[in-house]
């Protein structure tokens, strides 16, 4: 894939000044800047799920849908992406559309943020890069679909040899950037139990709203007990506000199970995941390409039932995040 087709490429890279901190490369939309100045609730949204999570037009509809859920919950949405050496905090509708239809946009995480900014053009921020941008802008709550984590086979491969060591940059970011991330749990393509352990090791609180198990993205249950259980976004906000107020440096993971009517239960999705993971290994898919490949393959194998669950959980997370942001702001 090439980025050449993406609008905005072709500036003289050498003219771009060296940034003086992340804040120096932000372009904050006026509505978001105004809300932040007044202490009104703002919810950050990521852009990788737009470019790599779903095909067009579902991706555009979920990008718009998440923004409307945030607004309905009384907060201001700030979708985050890279464009031409800037981190955009809040996209115009036409920018959402450009991202949703552009081919070959790179996935941007902490390790690839500098390259994306330096090269110009569009970049789609994953959880880690979105957290970095949100924090620099002063946004404390961020909604995504599912968090990245420890991939199955990261430690030991199927033959018993050493594994891929593929552990999402999302986990270390949660350990070092003080933002509350609302998600439907680790994607079940991962090893959920190891992901939860890795978060505990990194000092990241994991709260589940309305469930005693860590949710597993498409499924409401993972079989892994949630380290912390709360009943409502308001109760989550009390812990989140306290944690962020302590300034320990780390963020929090707030998990919300997919709505019951939209879930693909674990018994149903697990064999599909096992097949897709085996196919990816056989095809040599790895690195940043692995998660998008698995999501697309699982969508095919479930005749899009997984996509329906994914779309529903993203909207639901956006709504819950708005409630959390509102409670934090009051
Ligand atoms: N949630 C979704 N779909 C996605 C993602 C989250 O519903 O595609 C993205 C997020 O940007 C997350 C990334 O950071 O998947 C994880 O990718 P990796 O496993 O390569 O770190
Ligand atoms: Mn990875």
mmCIF file of C-alpha atoms and ligand atoms in Angstrom:
data_model
loop_
_atom_site.group_PDB
_atom_site.id
_atom_site.type_symbol
_atom_site.label_atom_id
_atom_site.label_comp_id
_atom_site.label_asym_id
_atom_site.label_seq_id
_atom_site.Cartn_x
_atom_site.Cartn_y
_atom_site.Cartn_z
ATOM 1 C CA UNK A 1 0.000 0.000 0.000
ATOM 2 C CA UNK A 2 1.215 3.498 -0.726
ATOM 3 C CA UNK A 3 0.407 6.798 0.856
ATOM 4 C CA UNK A 4 0.990 8.665 -2.402
ATOM 5 C CA UNK A 5 -2.705 8.681 -3.202
ATOM 6 C CA UNK A 6 -3.581 10.402 0.044
ATOM 7 C CA UNK A 7 -4.476 14.026 -0.260
ATOM 8 C CA UNK A 8 -2.041 16.472 1.283
ATOM 9 C CA UNK A 9 1.156 14.584 0.492
ATOM 10 C CA UNK A 10 4.007 16.208 -1.314
ATOM 11 C CA UNK A 11 4.953 19.145 0.899
ATOM 12 C CA UNK A 12 8.625 19.776 1.394
ATOM 13 C CA UNK A 13 9.306 17.700 4.496
ATOM 14 C CA UNK A 14 12.542 19.537 5.303
ATOM 15 C CA UNK A 15 10.642 22.811 5.842
ATOM 16 C CA UNK A 16 8.645 21.367 8.718
ATOM 17 C CA UNK A 17 10.100 22.700 11.982
ATOM 18 C CA UNK A 18 11.129 20.293 14.725
ATOM 19 C CA UNK A 19 8.231 20.224 17.227
ATOM 20 C CA UNK A 20 8.604 21.684 20.695
ATOM 21 C CA UNK A 21 6.504 19.027 22.392
ATOM 22 C CA UNK A 22 3.273 17.371 21.280
ATOM 23 C CA UNK A 23 1.263 20.516 22.108
ATOM 24 C CA UNK A 24 3.161 22.413 19.399
ATOM 25 C CA UNK A 25 1.773 20.174 16.638
ATOM 26 C CA UNK A 26 -1.877 20.181 17.703
ATOM 27 C CA UNK A 27 -4.620 21.765 15.634
ATOM 28 C CA UNK A 28 -7.589 21.938 17.961
ATOM 29 C CA UNK A 29 -11.001 22.518 16.371
ATOM 30 C CA UNK A 30 -12.656 25.730 17.684
ATOM 31 C CA UNK A 31 -15.615 23.891 19.260
ATOM 32 C CA UNK A 32 -13.270 21.553 21.135
ATOM 33 C CA UNK A 33 -10.974 24.385 22.247
ATOM 34 C CA UNK A 34 -13.981 26.313 23.518
ATOM 35 C CA UNK A 35 -15.334 23.322 25.479
ATOM 36 C CA UNK A 36 -11.920 22.669 27.036
ATOM 37 C CA UNK A 37 -11.546 26.315 28.035
ATOM 38 C CA UNK A 38 -14.932 26.254 29.762
ATOM 39 C CA UNK A 39 -14.311 22.925 31.476
ATOM 40 C CA UNK A 40 -17.125 21.265 29.511
ATOM 41 C CA UNK A 41 -16.949 17.491 28.856
ATOM 42 C CA UNK A 42 -15.014 16.394 25.756
ATOM 43 C CA UNK A 43 -14.583 12.835 24.461
ATOM 44 C CA UNK A 44 -11.689 11.911 22.157
ATOM 45 C CA UNK A 45 -12.339 9.350 19.393
ATOM 46 C CA UNK A 46 -9.693 7.485 17.409
ATOM 47 C CA UNK A 47 -9.330 7.157 13.645
ATOM 48 C CA UNK A 48 -7.735 3.732 13.051
ATOM 49 C CA UNK A 49 -11.091 2.067 13.348
ATOM 50 C CA UNK A 50 -12.238 4.331 10.481
ATOM 51 C CA UNK A 51 -9.347 3.411 8.154
ATOM 52 C CA UNK A 52 -8.587 -0.141 9.278
ATOM 53 C CA UNK A 53 -11.605 -1.349 11.256
ATOM 54 C CA UNK A 54 -14.369 -1.332 8.648
ATOM 55 C CA UNK A 55 -14.831 -0.857 4.909
ATOM 56 C CA UNK A 56 -16.517 2.253 3.462
ATOM 57 C CA UNK A 57 -19.326 3.257 4.026
ATOM 58 C CA UNK A 58 -19.733 1.531 7.425
ATOM 59 C CA UNK A 59 -16.575 3.301 8.591
ATOM 60 C CA UNK A 60 -17.974 6.763 7.819
ATOM 61 C CA UNK A 61 -21.307 5.919 9.377
ATOM 62 C CA UNK A 62 -19.681 4.699 12.600
ATOM 63 C CA UNK A 63 -17.409 7.768 12.738
ATOM 64 C CA UNK A 64 -20.442 10.032 12.480
ATOM 65 C CA UNK A 65 -22.510 7.775 14.735
ATOM 66 C CA UNK A 66 -19.914 7.897 17.530
ATOM 67 C CA UNK A 67 -19.800 11.671 17.317
ATOM 68 C CA UNK A 68 -23.600 11.887 17.608
ATOM 69 C CA UNK A 69 -23.630 9.540 20.607
ATOM 70 C CA UNK A 70 -21.071 11.767 22.344
ATOM 71 C CA UNK A 71 -23.184 14.841 21.603
ATOM 72 C CA UNK A 72 -26.388 13.118 22.758
ATOM 73 C CA UNK A 73 -24.598 12.414 26.021
ATOM 74 C CA UNK A 74 -23.869 16.120 26.489
ATOM 75 C CA UNK A 75 -20.172 16.125 25.533
ATOM 76 C CA UNK A 76 -18.191 17.464 22.588
ATOM 77 C CA UNK A 77 -16.578 14.839 20.302
ATOM 78 C CA UNK A 78 -12.956 15.236 19.201
ATOM 79 C CA UNK A 79 -11.983 12.709 16.543
ATOM 80 C CA UNK A 80 -8.196 12.606 16.300
ATOM 81 C CA UNK A 81 -5.984 11.981 13.257
ATOM 82 C CA UNK A 82 -2.674 13.090 11.741
ATOM 83 C CA UNK A 83 -2.637 15.393 8.763
ATOM 84 C CA UNK A 84 0.312 17.160 7.153
ATOM 85 C CA UNK A 85 2.514 17.301 10.208
ATOM 86 C CA UNK A 86 -0.290 18.145 12.640
ATOM 87 C CA UNK A 87 -2.344 16.192 15.125
ATOM 88 C CA UNK A 88 -5.918 17.214 14.443
ATOM 89 C CA UNK A 89 -8.118 17.326 17.546
ATOM 90 C CA UNK A 90 -11.631 17.377 16.130
ATOM 91 C CA UNK A 91 -12.277 16.724 12.440
ATOM 92 C CA UNK A 92 -14.656 18.531 10.129
ATOM 93 C CA UNK A 93 -17.255 16.285 8.492
ATOM 94 C CA UNK A 94 -15.478 16.586 5.135
ATOM 95 C CA UNK A 95 -12.252 15.452 6.836
ATOM 96 C CA UNK A 96 -14.040 12.415 8.289
ATOM 97 C CA UNK A 97 -15.217 11.602 4.782
ATOM 98 C CA UNK A 98 -11.733 12.000 3.297
ATOM 99 C CA UNK A 99 -10.265 9.645 5.895
ATOM 100 C CA UNK A 100 -13.063 7.135 5.399
ATOM 101 C CA UNK A 101 -12.543 7.006 1.632
ATOM 102 C CA UNK A 102 -8.757 7.452 1.337
ATOM 103 C CA UNK A 103 -6.799 4.300 0.585
ATOM 104 C CA UNK A 104 -3.445 3.413 2.114
ATOM 105 C CA UNK A 105 -3.576 5.638 5.189
ATOM 106 C CA UNK A 106 -0.959 4.436 7.696
ATOM 107 C CA UNK A 107 -1.873 3.246 11.165
ATOM 108 C CA UNK A 108 -0.131 5.541 13.658
ATOM 109 C CA UNK A 109 0.925 4.398 17.118
ATOM 110 C CA UNK A 110 3.565 5.836 19.505
ATOM 111 C CA UNK A 111 6.459 4.235 17.560
ATOM 112 C CA UNK A 112 5.235 5.565 14.198
ATOM 113 C CA UNK A 113 3.923 8.992 15.271
ATOM 114 C CA UNK A 114 7.087 10.901 14.338
ATOM 115 C CA UNK A 115 7.361 9.279 10.902
ATOM 116 C CA UNK A 116 3.729 10.033 10.146
ATOM 117 C CA UNK A 117 4.082 13.693 11.185
ATOM 118 C CA UNK A 118 7.391 14.130 9.352
ATOM 119 C CA UNK A 119 6.246 12.557 6.084
ATOM 120 C CA UNK A 120 3.022 14.505 5.749
ATOM 121 C CA UNK A 121 -0.350 13.334 4.514
ATOM 122 C CA UNK A 122 -2.946 11.560 6.595
ATOM 123 C CA UNK A 123 -2.324 9.135 9.448
ATOM 124 C CA UNK A 124 -4.928 7.191 11.430
ATOM 125 C CA UNK A 125 -4.276 7.193 15.149
ATOM 126 C CA UNK A 126 -4.555 3.974 17.148
ATOM 127 C CA UNK A 127 -5.287 3.959 20.861
ATOM 128 C CA UNK A 128 -1.700 4.879 21.797
ATOM 129 C CA UNK A 129 -1.329 7.857 19.451
ATOM 130 C CA UNK A 130 -4.866 9.048 20.232
ATOM 131 C CA UNK A 131 -4.086 8.996 23.956
ATOM 132 C CA UNK A 132 -0.898 11.015 23.403
ATOM 133 C CA UNK A 133 -2.815 13.629 21.409
ATOM 134 C CA UNK A 134 -5.800 13.725 23.768
ATOM 135 C CA UNK A 135 -3.599 14.203 26.797
ATOM 136 C CA UNK A 136 -1.611 16.980 25.139
ATOM 137 C CA UNK A 137 -4.888 18.742 24.325
ATOM 138 C CA UNK A 138 -6.205 18.382 27.888
ATOM 139 C CA UNK A 139 -8.854 15.730 27.115
ATOM 140 C CA UNK A 140 -9.278 13.138 29.860
ATOM 141 C CA UNK A 141 -11.766 10.684 28.325
ATOM 142 C CA UNK A 142 -11.407 8.697 25.108
ATOM 143 C CA UNK A 143 -13.751 6.123 23.560
ATOM 144 C CA UNK A 144 -12.673 3.334 21.227
ATOM 145 C CA UNK A 145 -14.002 -0.086 20.223
ATOM 146 C CA UNK A 146 -11.658 -2.674 21.657
ATOM 147 C CA UNK A 147 -8.252 -2.248 23.154
ATOM 148 C CA UNK A 148 -5.122 -3.921 21.732
ATOM 149 C CA UNK A 149 -3.133 -6.248 23.959
ATOM 150 C CA UNK A 150 -1.132 -9.452 24.143
ATOM 151 C CA UNK A 151 -1.688 -11.430 20.947
ATOM 152 C CA UNK A 152 -2.305 -15.161 21.171
ATOM 153 C CA UNK A 153 1.054 -16.808 20.578
ATOM 154 C CA UNK A 154 2.966 -13.687 21.700
ATOM 155 C CA UNK A 155 4.931 -15.644 24.291
ATOM 156 C CA UNK A 156 5.006 -19.183 22.907
ATOM 157 C CA UNK A 157 4.093 -20.210 19.377
ATOM 158 C CA UNK A 158 1.884 -23.140 18.459
ATOM 159 C CA UNK A 159 4.893 -25.438 18.003
ATOM 160 C CA UNK A 160 6.166 -24.585 21.491
ATOM 161 C CA UNK A 161 8.996 -22.294 20.307
ATOM 162 C CA UNK A 162 9.356 -18.613 21.136
ATOM 163 C CA UNK A 163 6.356 -16.497 20.189
ATOM 164 C CA UNK A 164 5.905 -13.272 18.197
ATOM 165 C CA UNK A 165 6.225 -10.910 21.209
ATOM 166 C CA UNK A 166 3.360 -9.012 19.565
ATOM 167 C CA UNK A 167 1.986 -6.898 22.393
ATOM 168 C CA UNK A 168 0.057 -3.795 21.385
ATOM 169 C CA UNK A 169 1.580 -0.386 22.131
ATOM 170 C CA UNK A 170 -1.852 0.353 23.663
ATOM 171 C CA UNK A 171 -0.793 -1.328 26.926
ATOM 172 C CA UNK A 172 2.371 0.676 27.544
ATOM 173 C CA UNK A 173 0.523 3.834 26.585
ATOM 174 C CA UNK A 174 -2.096 3.165 29.253
ATOM 175 C CA UNK A 175 0.808 2.876 31.693
ATOM 176 C CA UNK A 176 2.307 6.237 30.817
ATOM 177 C CA UNK A 177 -0.468 8.573 29.669
ATOM 178 C CA UNK A 178 -3.185 9.743 32.072
ATOM 179 C CA UNK A 179 -6.365 9.315 30.018
ATOM 180 C CA UNK A 180 -9.445 7.182 30.793
ATOM 181 C CA UNK A 181 -10.010 4.859 27.822
ATOM 182 C CA UNK A 182 -13.516 3.445 27.397
ATOM 183 C CA UNK A 183 -13.621 0.185 25.429
ATOM 184 C CA UNK A 184 -15.544 -3.081 25.161
ATOM 185 C CA UNK A 185 -12.489 -4.856 26.539
ATOM 186 C CA UNK A 186 -9.523 -6.462 24.815
ATOM 187 C CA UNK A 187 -10.401 -7.777 21.364
ATOM 188 C CA UNK A 188 -11.035 -11.499 21.748
ATOM 189 C CA UNK A 189 -8.468 -12.188 18.998
ATOM 190 C CA UNK A 190 -5.995 -11.557 21.867
ATOM 191 C CA UNK A 191 -5.086 -13.542 24.950
ATOM 192 C CA UNK A 192 -7.468 -11.718 27.310
ATOM 193 C CA UNK A 193 -6.067 -13.202 30.537
ATOM 194 C CA UNK A 194 -2.494 -12.202 29.645
ATOM 195 C CA UNK A 195 -3.654 -8.744 28.563
ATOM 196 C CA UNK A 196 -5.312 -8.216 31.951
ATOM 197 C CA UNK A 197 -2.144 -9.397 33.729
ATOM 198 C CA UNK A 198 -0.005 -7.063 31.623
ATOM 199 C CA UNK A 199 -2.207 -4.112 32.584
ATOM 200 C CA UNK A 200 -1.937 -4.983 36.256
ATOM 201 C CA UNK A 201 1.864 -5.206 35.979
ATOM 202 C CA UNK A 202 1.868 -1.760 34.377
ATOM 203 C CA UNK A 203 -0.236 -0.235 37.151
ATOM 204 C CA UNK A 204 -3.296 0.407 34.999
ATOM 205 C CA UNK A 205 -6.665 0.182 36.811
ATOM 206 C CA UNK A 206 -9.190 -1.920 34.880
ATOM 207 C CA UNK A 207 -12.845 -1.250 35.732
ATOM 208 C CA UNK A 208 -15.833 -2.969 34.207
ATOM 209 C CA UNK A 209 -19.171 -1.163 34.255
ATOM 210 C CA UNK A 210 -22.067 -3.549 34.797
ATOM 211 C CA UNK A 211 -20.342 -6.937 34.631
ATOM 212 C CA UNK A 212 -18.083 -9.037 36.836
ATOM 213 C CA UNK A 213 -15.934 -10.363 33.979
ATOM 214 C CA UNK A 214 -13.692 -8.391 31.667
ATOM 215 C CA UNK A 215 -15.754 -8.109 28.490
ATOM 216 C CA UNK A 216 -14.287 -9.571 25.306
ATOM 217 C CA UNK A 217 -15.244 -7.121 22.562
ATOM 218 C CA UNK A 218 -17.823 -9.085 20.487
ATOM 219 C CA UNK A 219 -18.762 -11.126 23.559
ATOM 220 C CA UNK A 220 -19.969 -9.842 26.935
ATOM 221 C CA UNK A 221 -17.849 -12.332 28.861
ATOM 222 C CA UNK A 222 -14.240 -13.473 28.605
ATOM 223 C CA UNK A 223 -14.127 -15.856 31.569
ATOM 224 C CA UNK A 224 -11.544 -13.507 33.158
ATOM 225 C CA UNK A 225 -12.771 -11.784 36.347
ATOM 226 C CA UNK A 226 -12.668 -7.995 36.202
ATOM 227 C CA UNK A 227 -10.153 -6.544 38.706
ATOM 228 C CA UNK A 228 -12.635 -3.766 39.572
ATOM 229 C CA UNK A 229 -16.401 -3.756 39.107
ATOM 230 C CA UNK A 230 -18.605 -0.650 39.129
ATOM 231 C CA UNK A 231 -22.325 -0.175 38.541
ATOM 232 C CA UNK A 232 -22.443 3.056 36.538
ATOM 233 C CA UNK A 233 -20.430 5.620 34.564
ATOM 234 C CA UNK A 234 -20.767 7.936 37.590
ATOM 235 C CA UNK A 235 -19.129 5.365 39.858
ATOM 236 C CA UNK A 236 -16.414 4.820 37.241
ATOM 237 C CA UNK A 237 -15.912 8.614 37.138
ATOM 238 C CA UNK A 238 -15.271 8.698 40.888
ATOM 239 C CA UNK A 239 -12.428 6.215 40.562
ATOM 240 C CA UNK A 240 -11.169 7.763 37.313
ATOM 241 C CA UNK A 241 -11.185 11.258 38.825
ATOM 242 C CA UNK A 242 -9.300 10.026 41.883
ATOM 243 C CA UNK A 243 -6.761 8.087 39.824
ATOM 244 C CA UNK A 244 -6.104 10.990 37.454
ATOM 245 C CA UNK A 245 -5.983 13.392 40.410
ATOM 246 C CA UNK A 246 -3.234 11.346 42.035
ATOM 247 C CA UNK A 247 -1.092 12.089 38.959
ATOM 248 C CA UNK A 248 0.518 8.654 39.033
ATOM 249 C CA UNK A 249 1.153 9.024 35.334
ATOM 250 C CA UNK A 250 -0.949 6.101 34.153
ATOM 251 C CA UNK A 251 -4.359 6.086 32.543
ATOM 252 C CA UNK A 252 -7.268 3.731 33.188
ATOM 253 C CA UNK A 253 -9.126 1.169 31.152
ATOM 254 C CA UNK A 254 -12.888 1.383 31.575
ATOM 255 C CA UNK A 255 -14.620 -1.642 30.053
ATOM 256 C CA UNK A 256 -18.232 -1.755 28.921
ATOM 257 C CA UNK A 257 -19.771 -5.017 27.667
ATOM 258 C CA UNK A 258 -21.314 -4.935 24.184
ATOM 259 C CA UNK A 259 -25.135 -4.506 24.463
ATOM 260 C CA UNK A 260 -26.768 -7.933 25.001
ATOM 261 C CA UNK A 261 -28.838 -7.857 21.804
ATOM 262 C CA UNK A 262 -25.764 -7.216 19.658
ATOM 263 C CA UNK A 263 -23.234 -9.650 21.089
ATOM 264 C CA UNK A 264 -21.725 -12.649 19.365
ATOM 265 C CA UNK A 265 -21.363 -15.047 22.316
ATOM 266 C CA UNK A 266 -17.964 -16.500 23.062
ATOM 267 C CA UNK A 267 -18.934 -20.106 22.188
ATOM 268 C CA UNK A 268 -19.981 -18.893 18.766
ATOM 269 C CA UNK A 269 -17.034 -16.610 17.943
ATOM 270 C CA UNK A 270 -14.203 -18.604 19.534
ATOM 271 C CA UNK A 271 -13.938 -21.312 16.808
ATOM 272 C CA UNK A 272 -13.989 -18.570 14.174
ATOM 273 C CA UNK A 273 -11.182 -16.699 15.934
ATOM 274 C CA UNK A 274 -9.105 -19.872 16.231
ATOM 275 C CA UNK A 275 -9.487 -20.489 12.527
ATOM 276 C CA UNK A 276 -8.654 -16.871 11.579
ATOM 277 C CA UNK A 277 -5.602 -16.796 13.882
ATOM 278 C CA UNK A 278 -4.315 -20.064 12.354
ATOM 279 C CA UNK A 279 -4.877 -18.739 8.826
ATOM 280 C CA UNK A 280 -3.035 -15.504 9.639
ATOM 281 C CA UNK A 281 -0.074 -17.469 10.997
ATOM 282 C CA UNK A 282 -0.019 -19.703 7.895
ATOM 283 C CA UNK A 283 -0.156 -16.632 5.632
ATOM 284 C CA UNK A 284 2.655 -14.916 7.553
ATOM 285 C CA UNK A 285 0.509 -11.913 8.556
ATOM 286 C CA UNK A 286 2.126 -10.084 11.461
ATOM 287 C CA UNK A 287 2.877 -6.684 12.973
ATOM 288 C CA UNK A 288 0.495 -3.760 12.455
ATOM 289 C CA UNK A 289 -1.315 -5.658 9.684
ATOM 290 C CA UNK A 290 -2.404 -8.493 11.975
ATOM 291 C CA UNK A 291 -5.300 -6.894 13.877
ATOM 292 C CA UNK A 292 -7.005 -5.396 10.771
ATOM 293 C CA UNK A 293 -6.526 -8.684 8.886
ATOM 294 C CA UNK A 294 -8.114 -10.710 11.678
ATOM 295 C CA UNK A 295 -11.056 -8.300 12.045
ATOM 296 C CA UNK A 296 -11.770 -8.487 8.308
ATOM 297 C CA UNK A 297 -11.421 -12.273 8.169
ATOM 298 C CA UNK A 298 -13.697 -12.743 11.183
ATOM 299 C CA UNK A 299 -16.280 -10.460 9.541
ATOM 300 C CA UNK A 300 -16.236 -12.749 6.476
ATOM 301 C CA UNK A 301 -16.464 -15.923 8.497
ATOM 302 C CA UNK A 302 -19.400 -14.668 10.615
ATOM 303 C CA UNK A 303 -21.310 -13.194 7.649
ATOM 304 C CA UNK A 304 -20.888 -9.767 9.248
ATOM 305 C CA UNK A 305 -22.421 -10.665 12.643
ATOM 306 C CA UNK A 306 -19.068 -9.596 14.114
ATOM 307 C CA UNK A 307 -19.308 -6.265 12.293
ATOM 308 C CA UNK A 308 -22.779 -5.596 13.696
ATOM 309 C CA UNK A 309 -21.498 -6.258 17.216
ATOM 310 C CA UNK A 310 -18.430 -4.081 16.584
ATOM 311 C CA UNK A 311 -20.540 -1.154 15.331
ATOM 312 C CA UNK A 312 -22.954 -1.449 18.268
ATOM 313 C CA UNK A 313 -20.215 -1.577 20.886
ATOM 314 C CA UNK A 314 -18.438 1.472 19.471
ATOM 315 C CA UNK A 315 -21.616 3.557 19.672
ATOM 316 C CA UNK A 316 -22.333 2.245 23.142
ATOM 317 C CA UNK A 317 -18.803 3.086 24.309
ATOM 318 C CA UNK A 318 -19.128 6.613 22.902
ATOM 319 C CA UNK A 319 -22.347 7.100 24.863
ATOM 320 C CA UNK A 320 -20.886 5.756 28.103
ATOM 321 C CA UNK A 321 -17.732 7.854 27.625
ATOM 322 C CA UNK A 322 -19.886 10.983 27.313
ATOM 323 C CA UNK A 323 -21.542 10.129 30.652
ATOM 324 C CA UNK A 324 -18.152 9.527 32.220
ATOM 325 C CA UNK A 325 -16.765 12.809 30.862
ATOM 326 C CA UNK A 326 -19.846 14.691 32.072
ATOM 327 C CA UNK A 327 -19.509 13.187 35.566
ATOM 328 C CA UNK A 328 -15.775 13.996 35.627
ATOM 329 C CA UNK A 329 -16.407 17.575 34.557
ATOM 330 C CA UNK A 330 -19.060 18.264 37.236
HETATM 331 N N1 LIG B 1 -11.373 -0.860 18.081
HETATM 332 C C1 LIG B 1 -12.094 -1.336 17.028
HETATM 333 N N2 LIG B 1 -11.424 -1.508 15.848
HETATM 334 C C2 LIG B 1 -10.092 -1.226 15.700
HETATM 335 C C3 LIG B 1 -9.338 -0.726 16.824
HETATM 336 C C4 LIG B 1 -10.043 -0.555 17.994
HETATM 337 O O1 LIG B 1 -13.294 -1.609 17.153
HETATM 338 O O2 LIG B 1 -9.550 -1.413 14.596
HETATM 339 C C5 LIG B 1 -7.850 -0.403 16.666
HETATM 340 C C6 LIG B 1 -7.371 0.584 17.728
HETATM 341 O O3 LIG B 1 -6.828 1.709 17.054
HETATM 342 C C7 LIG B 1 -6.287 -0.159 18.487
HETATM 343 C C8 LIG B 1 -5.764 -1.057 17.410
HETATM 344 O O4 LIG B 1 -5.306 0.691 19.014
HETATM 345 O O5 LIG B 1 -6.975 -1.537 16.809
HETATM 346 C C9 LIG B 1 -4.876 -2.174 17.946
HETATM 347 O O6 LIG B 1 -3.955 -2.535 16.946
HETATM 348 P P1 LIG B 1 -2.637 -3.387 17.322
HETATM 349 O O7 LIG B 1 -3.168 -4.685 17.842
HETATM 350 O O8 LIG B 1 -1.871 -3.516 16.024
HETATM 351 O O9 LIG B 1 -1.891 -2.590 18.341
HETATM 352 MN MN1 LIG B 2 0.965 -5.393 17.247
#
